[in-house]
mmCIF file of C-alpha atoms and ligand atoms in Angstrom:
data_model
loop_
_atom_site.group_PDB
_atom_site.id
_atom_site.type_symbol
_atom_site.label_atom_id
_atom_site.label_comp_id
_atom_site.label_asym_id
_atom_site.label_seq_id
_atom_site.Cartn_x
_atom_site.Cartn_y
_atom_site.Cartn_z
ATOM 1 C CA UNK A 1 105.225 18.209 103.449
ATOM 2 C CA UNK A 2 104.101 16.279 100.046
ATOM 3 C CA UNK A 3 101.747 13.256 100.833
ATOM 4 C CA UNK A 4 101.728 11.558 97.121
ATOM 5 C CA UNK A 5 105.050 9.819 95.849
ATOM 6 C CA UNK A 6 107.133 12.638 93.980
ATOM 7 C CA UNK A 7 108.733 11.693 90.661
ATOM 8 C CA UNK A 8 111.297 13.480 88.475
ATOM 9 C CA UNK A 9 112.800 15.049 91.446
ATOM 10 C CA UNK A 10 116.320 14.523 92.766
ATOM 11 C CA UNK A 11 116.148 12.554 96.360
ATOM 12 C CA UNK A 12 118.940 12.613 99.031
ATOM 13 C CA UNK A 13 118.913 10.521 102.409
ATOM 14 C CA UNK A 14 121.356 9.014 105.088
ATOM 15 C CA UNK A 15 121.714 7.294 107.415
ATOM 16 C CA UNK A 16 124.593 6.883 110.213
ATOM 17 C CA UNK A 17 126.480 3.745 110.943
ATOM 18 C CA UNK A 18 126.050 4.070 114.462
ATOM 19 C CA UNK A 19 124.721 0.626 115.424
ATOM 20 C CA UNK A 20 123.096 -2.326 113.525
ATOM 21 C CA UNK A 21 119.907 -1.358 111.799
ATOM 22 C CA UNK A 22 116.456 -1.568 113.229
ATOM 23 C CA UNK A 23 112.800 -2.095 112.028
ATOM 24 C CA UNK A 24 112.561 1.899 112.687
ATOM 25 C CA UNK A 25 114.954 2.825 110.290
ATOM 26 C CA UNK A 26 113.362 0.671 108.018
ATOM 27 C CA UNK A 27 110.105 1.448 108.008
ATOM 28 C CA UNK A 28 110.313 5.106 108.463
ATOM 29 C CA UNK A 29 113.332 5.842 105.991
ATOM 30 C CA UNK A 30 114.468 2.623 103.908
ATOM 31 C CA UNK A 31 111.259 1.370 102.707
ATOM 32 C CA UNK A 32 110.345 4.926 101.230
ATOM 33 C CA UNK A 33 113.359 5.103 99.741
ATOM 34 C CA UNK A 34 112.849 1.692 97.487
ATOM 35 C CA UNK A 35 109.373 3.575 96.735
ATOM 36 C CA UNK A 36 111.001 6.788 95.480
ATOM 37 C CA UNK A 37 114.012 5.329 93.524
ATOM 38 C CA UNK A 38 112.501 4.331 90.364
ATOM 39 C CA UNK A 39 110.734 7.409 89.036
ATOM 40 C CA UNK A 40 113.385 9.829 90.780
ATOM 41 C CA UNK A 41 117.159 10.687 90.700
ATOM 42 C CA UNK A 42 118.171 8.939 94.180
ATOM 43 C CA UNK A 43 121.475 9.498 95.955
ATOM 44 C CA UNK A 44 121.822 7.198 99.260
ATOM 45 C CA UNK A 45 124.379 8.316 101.598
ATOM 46 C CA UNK A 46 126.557 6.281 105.006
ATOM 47 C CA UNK A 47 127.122 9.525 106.828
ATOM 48 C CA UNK A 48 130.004 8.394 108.882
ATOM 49 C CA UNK A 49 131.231 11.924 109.816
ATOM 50 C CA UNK A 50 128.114 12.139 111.004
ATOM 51 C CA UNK A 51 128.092 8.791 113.474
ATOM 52 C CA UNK A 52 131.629 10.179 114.734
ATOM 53 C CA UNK A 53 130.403 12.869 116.084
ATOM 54 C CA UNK A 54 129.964 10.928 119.314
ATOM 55 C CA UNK A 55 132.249 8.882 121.358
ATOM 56 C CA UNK A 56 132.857 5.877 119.014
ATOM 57 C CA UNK A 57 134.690 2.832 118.366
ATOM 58 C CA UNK A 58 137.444 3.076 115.083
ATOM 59 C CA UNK A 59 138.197 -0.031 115.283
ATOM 60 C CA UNK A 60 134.668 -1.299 114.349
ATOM 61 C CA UNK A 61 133.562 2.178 112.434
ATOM 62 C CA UNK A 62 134.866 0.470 108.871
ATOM 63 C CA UNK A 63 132.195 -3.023 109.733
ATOM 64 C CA UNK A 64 129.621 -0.849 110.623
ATOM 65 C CA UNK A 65 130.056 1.282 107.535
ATOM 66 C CA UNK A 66 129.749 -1.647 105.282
ATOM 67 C CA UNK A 67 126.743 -3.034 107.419
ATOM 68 C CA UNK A 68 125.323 -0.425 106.035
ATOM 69 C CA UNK A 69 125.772 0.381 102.642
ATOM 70 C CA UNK A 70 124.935 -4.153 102.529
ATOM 71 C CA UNK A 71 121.932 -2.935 104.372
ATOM 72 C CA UNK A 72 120.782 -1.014 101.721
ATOM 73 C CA UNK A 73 121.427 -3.100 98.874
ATOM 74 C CA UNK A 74 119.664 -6.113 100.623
ATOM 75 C CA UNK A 75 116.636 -3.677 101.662
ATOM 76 C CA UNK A 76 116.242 -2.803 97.518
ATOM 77 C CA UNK A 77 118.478 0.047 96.584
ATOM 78 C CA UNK A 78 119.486 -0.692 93.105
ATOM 79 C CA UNK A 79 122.722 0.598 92.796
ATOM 80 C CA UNK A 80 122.938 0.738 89.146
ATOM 81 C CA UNK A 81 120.559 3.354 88.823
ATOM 82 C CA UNK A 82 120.686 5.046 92.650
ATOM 83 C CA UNK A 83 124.145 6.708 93.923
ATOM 84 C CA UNK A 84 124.957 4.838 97.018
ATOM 85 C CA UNK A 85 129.054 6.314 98.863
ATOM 86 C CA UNK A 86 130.211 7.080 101.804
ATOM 87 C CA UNK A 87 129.837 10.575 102.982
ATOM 88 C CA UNK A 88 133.701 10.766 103.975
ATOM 89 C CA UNK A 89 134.778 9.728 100.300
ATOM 90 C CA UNK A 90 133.476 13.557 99.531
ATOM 91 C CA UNK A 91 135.344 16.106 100.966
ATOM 92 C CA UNK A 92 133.106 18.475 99.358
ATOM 93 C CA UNK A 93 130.793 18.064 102.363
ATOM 94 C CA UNK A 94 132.646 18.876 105.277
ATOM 95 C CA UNK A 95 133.569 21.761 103.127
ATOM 96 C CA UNK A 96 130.565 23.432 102.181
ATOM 97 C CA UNK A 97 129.243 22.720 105.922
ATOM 98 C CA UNK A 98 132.076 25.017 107.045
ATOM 99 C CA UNK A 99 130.739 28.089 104.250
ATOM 100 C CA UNK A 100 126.967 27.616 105.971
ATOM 101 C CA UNK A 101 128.089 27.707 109.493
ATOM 102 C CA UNK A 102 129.028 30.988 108.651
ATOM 103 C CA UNK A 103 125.262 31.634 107.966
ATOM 104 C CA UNK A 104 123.707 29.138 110.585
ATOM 105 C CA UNK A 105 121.778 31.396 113.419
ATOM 106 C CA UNK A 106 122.954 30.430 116.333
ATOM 107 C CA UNK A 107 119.541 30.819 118.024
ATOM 108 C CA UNK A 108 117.932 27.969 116.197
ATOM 109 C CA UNK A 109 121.419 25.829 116.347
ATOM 110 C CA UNK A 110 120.334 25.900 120.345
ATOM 111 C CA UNK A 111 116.925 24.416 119.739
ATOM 112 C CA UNK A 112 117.505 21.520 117.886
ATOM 113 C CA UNK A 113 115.974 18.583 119.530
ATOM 114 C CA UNK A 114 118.311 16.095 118.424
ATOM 115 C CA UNK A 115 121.417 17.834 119.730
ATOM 116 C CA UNK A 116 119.890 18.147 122.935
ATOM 117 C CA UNK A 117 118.582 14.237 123.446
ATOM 118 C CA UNK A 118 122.228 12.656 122.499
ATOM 119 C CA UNK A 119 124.080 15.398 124.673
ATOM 120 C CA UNK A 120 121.787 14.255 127.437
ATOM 121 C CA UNK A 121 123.373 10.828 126.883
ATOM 122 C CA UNK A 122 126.277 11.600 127.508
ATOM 123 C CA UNK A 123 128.553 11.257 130.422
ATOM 124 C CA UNK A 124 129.920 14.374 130.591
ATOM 125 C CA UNK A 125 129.302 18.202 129.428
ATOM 126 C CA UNK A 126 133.142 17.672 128.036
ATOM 127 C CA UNK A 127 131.555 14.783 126.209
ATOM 128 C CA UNK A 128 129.781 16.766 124.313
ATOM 129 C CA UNK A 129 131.961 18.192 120.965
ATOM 130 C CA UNK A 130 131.301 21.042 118.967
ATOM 131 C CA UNK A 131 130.437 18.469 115.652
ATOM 132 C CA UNK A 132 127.609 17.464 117.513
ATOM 133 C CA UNK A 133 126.006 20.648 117.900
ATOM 134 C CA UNK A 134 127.138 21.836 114.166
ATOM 135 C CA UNK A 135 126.148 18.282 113.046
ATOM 136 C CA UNK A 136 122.537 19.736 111.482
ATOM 137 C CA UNK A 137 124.738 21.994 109.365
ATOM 138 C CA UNK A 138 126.697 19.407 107.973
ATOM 139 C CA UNK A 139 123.526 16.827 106.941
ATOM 140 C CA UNK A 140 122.768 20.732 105.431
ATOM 141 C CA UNK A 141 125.057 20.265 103.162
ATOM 142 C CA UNK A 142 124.810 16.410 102.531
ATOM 143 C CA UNK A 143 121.457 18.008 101.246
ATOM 144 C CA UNK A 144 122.303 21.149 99.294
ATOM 145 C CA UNK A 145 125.325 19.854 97.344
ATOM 146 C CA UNK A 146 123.152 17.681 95.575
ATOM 147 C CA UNK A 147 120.533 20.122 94.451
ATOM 148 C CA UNK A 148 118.209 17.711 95.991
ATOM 149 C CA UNK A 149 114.426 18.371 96.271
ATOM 150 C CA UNK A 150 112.684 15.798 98.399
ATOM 151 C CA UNK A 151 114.442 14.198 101.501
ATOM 152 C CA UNK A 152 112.687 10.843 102.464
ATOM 153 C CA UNK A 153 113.208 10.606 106.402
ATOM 154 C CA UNK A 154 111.754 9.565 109.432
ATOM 155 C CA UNK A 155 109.387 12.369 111.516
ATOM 156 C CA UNK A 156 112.999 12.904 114.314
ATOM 157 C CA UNK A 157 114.658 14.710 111.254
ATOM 158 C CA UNK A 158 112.291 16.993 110.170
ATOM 159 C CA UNK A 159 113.593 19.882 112.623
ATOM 160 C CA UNK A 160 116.874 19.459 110.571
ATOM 161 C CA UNK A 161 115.149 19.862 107.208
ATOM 162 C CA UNK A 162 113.679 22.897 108.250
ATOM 163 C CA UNK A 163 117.502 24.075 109.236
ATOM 164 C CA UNK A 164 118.708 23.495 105.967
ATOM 165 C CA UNK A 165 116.067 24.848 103.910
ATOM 166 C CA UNK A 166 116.425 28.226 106.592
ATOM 167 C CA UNK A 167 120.358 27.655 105.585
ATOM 168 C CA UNK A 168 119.506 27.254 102.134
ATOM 169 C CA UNK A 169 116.896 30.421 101.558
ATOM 170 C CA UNK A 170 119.668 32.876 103.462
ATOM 171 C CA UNK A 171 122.467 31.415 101.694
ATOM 172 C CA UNK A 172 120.502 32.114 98.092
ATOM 173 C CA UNK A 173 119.107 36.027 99.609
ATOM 174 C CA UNK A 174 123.252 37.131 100.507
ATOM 175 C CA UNK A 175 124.565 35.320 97.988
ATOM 176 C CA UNK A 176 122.856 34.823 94.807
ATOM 177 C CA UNK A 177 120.590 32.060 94.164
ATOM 178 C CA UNK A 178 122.687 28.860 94.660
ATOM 179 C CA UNK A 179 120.727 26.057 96.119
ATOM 180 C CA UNK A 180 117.862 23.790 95.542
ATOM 181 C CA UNK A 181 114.943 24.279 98.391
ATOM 182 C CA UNK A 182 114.325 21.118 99.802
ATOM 183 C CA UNK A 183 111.553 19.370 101.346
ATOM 184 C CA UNK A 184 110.885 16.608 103.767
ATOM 185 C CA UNK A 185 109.124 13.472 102.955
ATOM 186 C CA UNK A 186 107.839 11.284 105.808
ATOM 187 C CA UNK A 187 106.075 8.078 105.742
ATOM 188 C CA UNK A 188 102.528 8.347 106.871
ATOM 189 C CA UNK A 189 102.012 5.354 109.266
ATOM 190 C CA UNK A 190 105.794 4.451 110.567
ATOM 191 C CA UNK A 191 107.395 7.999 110.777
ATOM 192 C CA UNK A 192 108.196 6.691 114.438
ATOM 193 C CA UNK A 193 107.904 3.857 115.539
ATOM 194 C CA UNK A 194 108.582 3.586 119.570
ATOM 195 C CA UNK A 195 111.082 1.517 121.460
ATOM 196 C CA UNK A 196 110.016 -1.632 122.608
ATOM 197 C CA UNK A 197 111.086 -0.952 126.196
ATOM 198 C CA UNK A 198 109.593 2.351 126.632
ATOM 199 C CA UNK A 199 106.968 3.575 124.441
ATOM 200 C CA UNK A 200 107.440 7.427 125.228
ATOM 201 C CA UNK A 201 111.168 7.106 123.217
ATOM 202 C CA UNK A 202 111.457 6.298 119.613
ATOM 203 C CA UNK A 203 113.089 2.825 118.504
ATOM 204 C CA UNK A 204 117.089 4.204 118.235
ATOM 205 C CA UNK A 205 119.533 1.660 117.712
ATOM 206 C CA UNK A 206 122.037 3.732 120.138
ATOM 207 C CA UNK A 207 119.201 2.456 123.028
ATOM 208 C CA UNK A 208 119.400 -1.126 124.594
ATOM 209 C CA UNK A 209 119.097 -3.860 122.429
ATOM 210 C CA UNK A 210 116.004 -5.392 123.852
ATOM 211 C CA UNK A 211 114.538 -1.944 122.961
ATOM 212 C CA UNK A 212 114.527 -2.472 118.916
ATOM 213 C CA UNK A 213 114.480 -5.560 115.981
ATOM 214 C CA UNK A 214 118.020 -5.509 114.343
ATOM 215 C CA UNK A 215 116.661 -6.311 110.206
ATOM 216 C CA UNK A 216 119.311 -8.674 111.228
ATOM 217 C CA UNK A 217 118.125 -10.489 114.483
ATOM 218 C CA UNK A 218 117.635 -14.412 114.290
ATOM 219 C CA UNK A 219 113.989 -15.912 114.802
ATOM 220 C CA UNK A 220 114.317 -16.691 117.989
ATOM 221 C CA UNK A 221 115.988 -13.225 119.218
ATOM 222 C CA UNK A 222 112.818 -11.786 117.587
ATOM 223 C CA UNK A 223 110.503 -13.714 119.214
ATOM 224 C CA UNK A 224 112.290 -13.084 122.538
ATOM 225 C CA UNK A 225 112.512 -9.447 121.983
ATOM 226 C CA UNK A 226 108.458 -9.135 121.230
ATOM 227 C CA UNK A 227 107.505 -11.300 123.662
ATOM 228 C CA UNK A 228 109.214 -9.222 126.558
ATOM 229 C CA UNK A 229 107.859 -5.875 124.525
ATOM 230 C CA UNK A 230 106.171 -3.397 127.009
ATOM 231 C CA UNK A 231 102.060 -3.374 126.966
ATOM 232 C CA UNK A 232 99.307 -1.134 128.423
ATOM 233 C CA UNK A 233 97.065 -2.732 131.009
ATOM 234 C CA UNK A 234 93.599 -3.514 129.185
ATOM 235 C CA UNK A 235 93.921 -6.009 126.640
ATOM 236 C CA UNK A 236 91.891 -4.300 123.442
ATOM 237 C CA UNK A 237 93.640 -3.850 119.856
ATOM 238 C CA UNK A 238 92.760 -0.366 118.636
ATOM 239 C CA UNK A 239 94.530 1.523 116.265
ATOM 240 C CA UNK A 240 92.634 4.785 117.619
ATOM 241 C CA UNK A 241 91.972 3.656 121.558
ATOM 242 C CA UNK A 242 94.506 1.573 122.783
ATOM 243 C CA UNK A 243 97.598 2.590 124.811
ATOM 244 C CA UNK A 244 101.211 4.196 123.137
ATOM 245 C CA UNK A 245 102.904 0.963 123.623
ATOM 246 C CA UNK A 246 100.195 -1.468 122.058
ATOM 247 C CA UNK A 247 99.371 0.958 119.376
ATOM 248 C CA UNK A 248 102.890 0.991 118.198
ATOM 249 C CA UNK A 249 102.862 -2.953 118.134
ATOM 250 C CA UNK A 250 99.959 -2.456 115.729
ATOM 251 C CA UNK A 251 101.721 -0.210 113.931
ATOM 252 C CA UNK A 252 103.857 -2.577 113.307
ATOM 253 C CA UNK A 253 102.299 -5.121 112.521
ATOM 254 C CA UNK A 254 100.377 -3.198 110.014
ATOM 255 C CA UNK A 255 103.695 -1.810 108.295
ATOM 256 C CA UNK A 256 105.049 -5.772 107.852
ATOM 257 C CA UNK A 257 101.421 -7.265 107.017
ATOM 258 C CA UNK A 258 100.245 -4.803 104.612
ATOM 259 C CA UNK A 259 96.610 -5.115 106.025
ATOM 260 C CA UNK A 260 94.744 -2.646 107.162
ATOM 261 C CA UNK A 261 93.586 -1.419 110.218
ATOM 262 C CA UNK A 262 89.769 -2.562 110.228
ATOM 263 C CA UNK A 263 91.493 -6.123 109.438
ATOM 264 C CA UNK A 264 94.036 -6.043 112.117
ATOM 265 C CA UNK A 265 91.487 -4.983 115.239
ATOM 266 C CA UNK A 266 89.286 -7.708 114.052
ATOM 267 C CA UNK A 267 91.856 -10.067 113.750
ATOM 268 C CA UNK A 268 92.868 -9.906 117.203
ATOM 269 C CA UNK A 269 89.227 -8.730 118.733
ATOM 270 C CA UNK A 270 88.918 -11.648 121.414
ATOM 271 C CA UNK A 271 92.867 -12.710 121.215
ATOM 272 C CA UNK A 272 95.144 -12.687 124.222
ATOM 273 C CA UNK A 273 98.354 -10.433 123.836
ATOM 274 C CA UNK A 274 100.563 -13.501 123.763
ATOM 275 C CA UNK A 275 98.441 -14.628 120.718
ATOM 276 C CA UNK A 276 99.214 -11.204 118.983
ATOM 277 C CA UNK A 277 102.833 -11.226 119.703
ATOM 278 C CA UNK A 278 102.991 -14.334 118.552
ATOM 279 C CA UNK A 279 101.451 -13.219 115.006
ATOM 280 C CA UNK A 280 103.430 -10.233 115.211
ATOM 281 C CA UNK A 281 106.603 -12.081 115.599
ATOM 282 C CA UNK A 282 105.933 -14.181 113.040
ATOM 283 C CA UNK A 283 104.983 -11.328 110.291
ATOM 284 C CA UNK A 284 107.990 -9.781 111.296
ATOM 285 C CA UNK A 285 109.995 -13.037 110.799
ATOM 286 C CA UNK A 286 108.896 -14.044 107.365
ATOM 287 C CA UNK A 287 109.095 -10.448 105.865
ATOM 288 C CA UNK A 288 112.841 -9.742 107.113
ATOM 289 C CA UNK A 289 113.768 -13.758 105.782
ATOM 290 C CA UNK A 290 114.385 -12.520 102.446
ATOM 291 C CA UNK A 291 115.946 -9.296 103.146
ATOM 292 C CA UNK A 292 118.673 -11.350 105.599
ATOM 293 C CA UNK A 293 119.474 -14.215 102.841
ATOM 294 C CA UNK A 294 120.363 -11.267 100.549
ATOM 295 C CA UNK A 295 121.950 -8.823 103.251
ATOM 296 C CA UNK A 296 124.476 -12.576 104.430
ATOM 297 C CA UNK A 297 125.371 -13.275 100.251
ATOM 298 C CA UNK A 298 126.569 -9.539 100.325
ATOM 299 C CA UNK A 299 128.190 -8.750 103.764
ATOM 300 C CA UNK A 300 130.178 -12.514 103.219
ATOM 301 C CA UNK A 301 132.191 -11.013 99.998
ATOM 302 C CA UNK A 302 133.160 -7.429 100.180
ATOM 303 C CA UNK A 303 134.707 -6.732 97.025
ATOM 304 C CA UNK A 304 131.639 -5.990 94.992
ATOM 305 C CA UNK A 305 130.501 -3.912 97.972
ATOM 306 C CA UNK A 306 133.585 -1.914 98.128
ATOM 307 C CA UNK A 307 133.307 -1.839 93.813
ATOM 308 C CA UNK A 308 129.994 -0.122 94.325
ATOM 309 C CA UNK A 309 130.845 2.278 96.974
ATOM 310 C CA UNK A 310 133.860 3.548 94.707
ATOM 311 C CA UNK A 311 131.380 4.096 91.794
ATOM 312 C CA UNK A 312 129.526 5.765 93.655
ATOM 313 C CA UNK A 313 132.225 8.291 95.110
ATOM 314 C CA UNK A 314 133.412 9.023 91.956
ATOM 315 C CA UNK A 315 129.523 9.973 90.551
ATOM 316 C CA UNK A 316 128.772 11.852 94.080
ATOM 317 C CA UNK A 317 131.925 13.907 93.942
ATOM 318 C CA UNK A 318 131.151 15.255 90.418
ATOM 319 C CA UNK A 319 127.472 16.560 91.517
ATOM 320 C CA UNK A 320 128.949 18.494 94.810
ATOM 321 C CA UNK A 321 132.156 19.482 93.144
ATOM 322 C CA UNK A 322 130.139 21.611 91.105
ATOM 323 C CA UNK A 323 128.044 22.937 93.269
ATOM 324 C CA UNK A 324 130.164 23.774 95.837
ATOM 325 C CA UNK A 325 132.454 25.632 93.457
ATOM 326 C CA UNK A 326 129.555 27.508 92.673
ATOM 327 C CA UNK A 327 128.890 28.238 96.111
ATOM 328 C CA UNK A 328 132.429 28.994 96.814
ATOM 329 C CA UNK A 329 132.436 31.518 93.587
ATOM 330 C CA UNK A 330 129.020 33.409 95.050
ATOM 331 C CA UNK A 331 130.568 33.775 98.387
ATOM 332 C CA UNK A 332 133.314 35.593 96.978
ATOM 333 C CA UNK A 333 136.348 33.392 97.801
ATOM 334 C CA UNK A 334 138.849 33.173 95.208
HETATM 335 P P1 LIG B 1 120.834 6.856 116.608
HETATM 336 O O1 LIG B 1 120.122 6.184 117.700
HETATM 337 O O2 LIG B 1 122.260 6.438 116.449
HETATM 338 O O3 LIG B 1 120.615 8.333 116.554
HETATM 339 P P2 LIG B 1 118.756 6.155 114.820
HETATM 340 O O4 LIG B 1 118.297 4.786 115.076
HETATM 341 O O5 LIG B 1 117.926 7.287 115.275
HETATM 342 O O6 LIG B 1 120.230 6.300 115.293
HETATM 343 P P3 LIG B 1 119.550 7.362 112.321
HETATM 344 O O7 LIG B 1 120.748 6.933 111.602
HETATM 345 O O8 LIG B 1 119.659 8.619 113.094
HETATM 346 O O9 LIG B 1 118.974 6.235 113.266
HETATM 347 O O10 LIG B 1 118.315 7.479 111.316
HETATM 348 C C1 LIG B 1 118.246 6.934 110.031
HETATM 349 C C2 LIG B 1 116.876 7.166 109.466
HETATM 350 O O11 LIG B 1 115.922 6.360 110.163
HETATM 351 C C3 LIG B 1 116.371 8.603 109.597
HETATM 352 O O12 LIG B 1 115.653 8.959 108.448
HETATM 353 C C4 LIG B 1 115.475 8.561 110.783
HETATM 354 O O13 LIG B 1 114.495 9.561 110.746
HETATM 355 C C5 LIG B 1 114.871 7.168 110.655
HETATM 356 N N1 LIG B 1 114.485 6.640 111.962
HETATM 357 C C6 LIG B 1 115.302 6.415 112.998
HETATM 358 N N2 LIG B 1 114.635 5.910 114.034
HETATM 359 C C7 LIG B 1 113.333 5.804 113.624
HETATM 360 C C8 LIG B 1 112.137 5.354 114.253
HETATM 361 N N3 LIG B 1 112.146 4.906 115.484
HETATM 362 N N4 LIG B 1 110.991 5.385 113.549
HETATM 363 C C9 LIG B 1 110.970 5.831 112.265
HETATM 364 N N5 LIG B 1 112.065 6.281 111.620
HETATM 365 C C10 LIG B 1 113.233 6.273 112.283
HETATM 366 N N1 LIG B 2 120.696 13.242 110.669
HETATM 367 C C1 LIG B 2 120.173 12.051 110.098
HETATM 368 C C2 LIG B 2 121.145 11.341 109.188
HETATM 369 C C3 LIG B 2 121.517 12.222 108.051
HETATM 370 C C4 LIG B 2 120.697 12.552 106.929
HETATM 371 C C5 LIG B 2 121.496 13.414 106.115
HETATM 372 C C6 LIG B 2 119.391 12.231 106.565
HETATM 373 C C7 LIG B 2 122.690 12.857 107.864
HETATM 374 N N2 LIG B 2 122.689 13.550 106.713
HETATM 375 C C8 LIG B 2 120.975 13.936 104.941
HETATM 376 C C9 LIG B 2 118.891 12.776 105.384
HETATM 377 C C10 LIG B 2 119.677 13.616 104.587
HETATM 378 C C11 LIG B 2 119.762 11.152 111.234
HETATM 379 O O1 LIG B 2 120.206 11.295 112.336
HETATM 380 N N3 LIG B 2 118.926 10.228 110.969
#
């Protein structure tokens, strides 16, 4: 895994419109993904194939796509210089995910993590589809048809990343070298943060809503949603000592304040919890205030939205038309 910002490289990441956004995605995927986009080539996907991939709504699917790609505009993705579509505008993706499945062991298929949490989730074994257990093969893809190098995620995805670049090395040994090896890159202090609820689970925004911060909760939900936020017993703020739940409050608070740790556990040294929450709140608060001006001006008009999302079909199709043509040509199919 590289630990210093990469430049010059090509960088691919997604995220699923499963759900309003949360401070988890933000700190652990968005925010590195503003860091990486100036000196790199950056290509920001809405993987809606793969949010349907569990039982879903279609009748709110098309908001929560354009939550979204507003999401990512109002977080800092310039879209002028970074590719920003939907992953369903390419077809080129479903399609090449069909050529690796044909290559994807189905040993390590079984032991990915991810598959195994959401089928637990669900009501039924009939519940659970066949895209959701191929689903690593298809964010493969998202991946490879872009000859993409570095994959800014949070820590939940690097199991996948290790899939594709498996995917990717036996793909380029039968076949002739074809793809790009990628590589993960994950935030060092908010690769997971943990649900507010229960700090054993990571903040998902498929979870309960008192368990994460929407980037687009009010004030006052914030404020509500912190103060009720599980604690450990002892009050003491320590980044090293104190219990999952408050050390993932810290966290936090770190990731929004920008101060550092030495600061922070002074800071709060003789404070009551209610005292830090209430500092905590507030952080959180002022730094998402410009971010929700920005995301309201966009998600209010969607023309210019829906202008940007066809630009950036039309620029994503010609990278992974080629490629997968390629890939089509070394796999012998005429
Ligand atoms: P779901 O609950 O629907 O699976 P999610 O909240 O886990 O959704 P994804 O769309 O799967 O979100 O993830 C988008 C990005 O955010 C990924 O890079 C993922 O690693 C990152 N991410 C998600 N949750 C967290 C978290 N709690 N902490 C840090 N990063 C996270
Ligand atoms: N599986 C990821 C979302 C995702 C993705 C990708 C991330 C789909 N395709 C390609 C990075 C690159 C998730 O659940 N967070």
């Amino acid at each position: 895994m590289s630990t210093e910002l990469p430049s010059n490289k090509t960088i691919f990441s997604g995220i699923q419109p499963s759900g309003v956004l949360h401070i988890g995605n933000y700190l652990g995927a968005i925010q590195q993904w503003i860091a990486l986009q100036d000196a790199n080539d950056a290509i920001f996907c809405i993987v809606d194939e793969h949010a349907i991939t569990v039982p879903y709504d279609p009748k709110t699917l098309p908001d929560r796509v354009l939550d979204v790609a507003a999401t990512y505009i109002a977080a800092g993705i310039d879209p002028e210089k970074s590719i920003m579509f939907i992953q369903s505008h390419v077809s080129a993706h479903t399609e090449l995910a069909w050529l690796l499945s044909t290559i994807a062991p189905y040993g390590n298929m079984s032991r990915m993590t991810q598959f195994k949490e959401k089928s637990k989730k669900l009501s039924s074994k009939d519940a659970i589809s066949l895209a959701l257990f191929s689903y690593p093969v298809l964010m493969a893809a998202d991946i490879l048809l872009y000859g993409t190098h570095v994959v800014p995620v949070g820590e939940d995805q690097k199991q996948h990343i290790e899939l594709t670049r498996l995917l990717a090395e036996r793909f380029n040994a039968q076949f002739g070298e074809t793809f790009t090896i990628p590589e993960p890159y994950i935030s060092q202090t908010s690769a997971r943060i943990m649900s507010l609820a229960d700090a054993t689970k990571k903040m998902s925004k498929s979870d309960a809503e008192k368990s994460y911060i929407a980037l687009t909760d009010s004030p006052s939900v914030i404020r509500k949603k912190i103060a009720s936020a599980v604690t450990d017993t002892d009050t003491a703020f320590s980044f090293a000592k104190s219990g999952p739940a408050v050390k993932n409050l810290l966290a936090i608070y770190k990731a929004f304040s920008g101060k550092e740790e030495q600061e922070i556990e002074k800071e709060f040294e003789k404070k009551t919890y209610k005292e830090f929450k209430t500092a905590l709140a507030d952080t959180i608060i002022a730094s998402l205030e410009p971010f929700q001006k920005k995301y309201n001006d966009i998600r209010s008009e969607d023309t210019e939205l829906r202008l940007i999302l066809g630009k950036g079909m039309h620029r994503a199709q010609g990278i992974a038309n080629a490629t997968l043509h390629q890939a089509k040509k070394n796999m012998g199919l005429i």
